[in-house]
Amino acid sequence: MANRESLNIFGASSMGYALIETNRLEQWRSLLQDGIGLHLDCADQQTLAFRMDTHQRRIIVQRGDQEDFIAVGWQLRDQATLDEVLRRLQRLGIEVQISDPSAAAHRGVRQFWRVLGPKRLAVELFWEPLTTDQPLNMLNAGFITGQAGMGHLAITSRKPQQMRRFWQEIFDARTSDHIVERIAGLTLDIDFFRVNERHHSIAIARLRGLQMDPIRTRVQHMNLLTTSVSELTEAFLRCRKLGFEMAHEIGEHPNDREQSFYVMSPSGFELELGWNALVVDEAQWQTTSYQGISLWGHRPEKTGTLHKFSTNLGNFARGVRSLLNPEYSPL
Ligand SMILES: [Fe+2]
């Protein structure tokens, strides 16, 4: 058996698709097609499937009672990378389920291998996406995908060490940097991890000194990147005109220098659209720590006292409830 040191798979994996479950299909269609400007490839009573490049499916929205982000497709470069990941999972004692053909077709891949990841987010491994050369019909001129994948996920955790190990030991994730943010008298520590040249594919946030998770959903936000500042501002204006609440208006992060906005999705997690995120040069990169999540902007749209009070109260209640339910970790 090949040992781990000889097969480093950094650069050989990326975020490949998103699977969302909701009963608010029409709101999701409106947000992703009319707001963010994705290509709606098929729609029926049960499923919406969106494209943003040559992949047949990048975001799949399916009808169901979980209002949540339920699975992320993780694309591996080739069969050899998949074999290496499966060996590591076996070594770690993590169970893997092989997909059936209909579930694979639903996600736009030939086959996938499913793992129940940290916080019960399914991580679905694949290396053969189904692709198409049919033209895209999008309000947005384009999205950054390719080798570095379709975007990133930010996840809150009460077991950040285990979550970090999951991404490091299975996908050779590297730490990009760290941000300390103060919110309502609490300190939030956010670690950013890359698995390829994208500055981060996974961010893990934790409340310092408190084993509480105020976020109901498995994912706090999903990020997509567009190609220009005008694509960003036009999407921002479309989303606002459609009546979607801006969790954070346009602003800039200090670490990857990405300018972005965050819109509340119909399922309660946030969707971040950004542009101009820096690409990591491995030869030059140095891990840094920053104070504050934004250099400028990213102001919440709703700033009223009543809104703040109800949001904080809801988050606090969820945080207290989270003390009663231990967070799932496969490690
Ligand atoms: Fe983000």
XYZ file of C-alpha atoms in Angstrom, residues 28-146:
119
model
C -34.777 29.208 -4.998
C -35.455 29.389 -8.748
C -35.970 33.108 -8.469
C -32.788 33.665 -6.433
C -30.470 31.529 -8.551
C -31.869 32.174 -12.037
C -33.208 35.742 -11.823
C -30.944 37.063 -9.047
C -27.513 35.405 -9.145
C -28.012 34.757 -12.859
C -27.316 31.023 -13.228
C -28.465 28.825 -16.126
C -31.593 26.857 -15.151
C -31.115 23.570 -16.965
C -34.153 21.641 -15.809
C -37.083 22.231 -13.539
C -39.975 20.075 -12.395
C -42.088 19.742 -9.256
C -39.288 17.960 -7.402
C -35.991 19.299 -8.701
C -34.221 22.375 -10.068
C -30.817 21.901 -11.660
C -28.500 24.804 -12.460
C -25.395 25.114 -14.613
C -22.632 27.714 -14.453
C -20.142 26.133 -16.873
C -19.822 22.910 -18.886
C -20.886 20.701 -15.963
C -24.444 19.489 -16.494
C -25.256 20.234 -12.855
C -23.525 22.508 -10.336
C -26.396 23.339 -7.976
C -29.217 20.857 -7.462
C -32.220 21.978 -5.450
C -34.523 19.124 -4.460
C -37.905 19.105 -2.747
C -37.856 17.925 0.873
C -38.404 18.934 4.455
C -34.839 19.817 5.403
C -34.352 23.496 4.661
C -30.640 23.036 4.371
C -27.509 22.478 2.363
C -27.352 18.689 2.605
C -24.411 17.509 0.476
C -21.349 18.833 -1.265
C -19.919 17.076 -4.291
C -16.125 16.948 -3.998
C -14.407 16.515 -7.335
C -11.169 14.516 -7.502
C -8.741 14.792 -10.382
C -8.727 11.164 -11.463
C -9.236 7.545 -10.467
C -5.838 7.425 -8.721
C -6.827 10.361 -6.478
C -10.149 8.699 -5.699
C -8.350 5.448 -4.817
C -6.030 7.352 -2.488
C -8.946 9.116 -0.765
C -10.805 5.818 -0.355
C -7.666 4.233 1.183
C -7.402 7.097 3.659
C -11.088 6.815 4.586
C -10.678 3.092 5.184
C -7.621 3.728 7.354
C -9.597 6.271 9.397
C -12.524 3.839 9.753
C -14.958 6.118 7.923
C -17.791 4.327 6.136
C -18.292 4.953 2.401
C -21.449 4.259 0.394
C -21.358 3.843 -3.384
C -24.059 5.672 -5.345
C -26.804 4.064 -7.390
C -27.230 5.230 -11.009
C -30.299 7.401 -10.394
C -28.694 9.294 -7.502
C -25.588 9.888 -9.642
C -27.664 11.166 -12.582
C -29.547 13.458 -10.184
C -26.201 15.105 -9.334
C -24.837 15.172 -12.874
C -21.965 12.745 -12.256
C -21.197 9.225 -13.503
C -20.827 7.815 -9.994
C -20.104 9.052 -6.485
C -18.870 7.726 -3.146
C -20.706 9.181 -0.158
C -19.260 9.903 3.265
C -21.160 11.408 6.175
C -18.812 14.273 6.983
C -18.510 16.549 10.015
C -21.773 18.141 11.159
C -23.667 15.562 9.053
C -22.787 17.304 5.817
C -22.560 14.544 3.209
C -19.335 14.752 1.209
C -19.827 13.022 -2.134
C -16.616 12.095 -3.936
C -16.570 11.906 -7.727
C -14.135 12.344 -10.579
C -16.294 12.043 -13.702
C -18.773 14.902 -14.046
C -21.298 14.725 -16.875
C -20.584 17.677 -19.135
C -22.305 19.413 -22.015
C -21.321 21.834 -24.764
C -24.824 23.322 -24.981
C -24.646 27.131 -24.697
C -25.339 28.762 -21.358
C -28.317 31.072 -21.004
C -27.376 33.220 -17.986
C -27.932 36.756 -16.753
C -24.371 36.623 -15.446
C -21.533 36.671 -17.980
C -19.599 33.952 -16.189
C -18.385 32.279 -13.026
C -14.905 31.181 -11.932
C -14.790 27.379 -11.836
C -12.199 25.122 -13.500
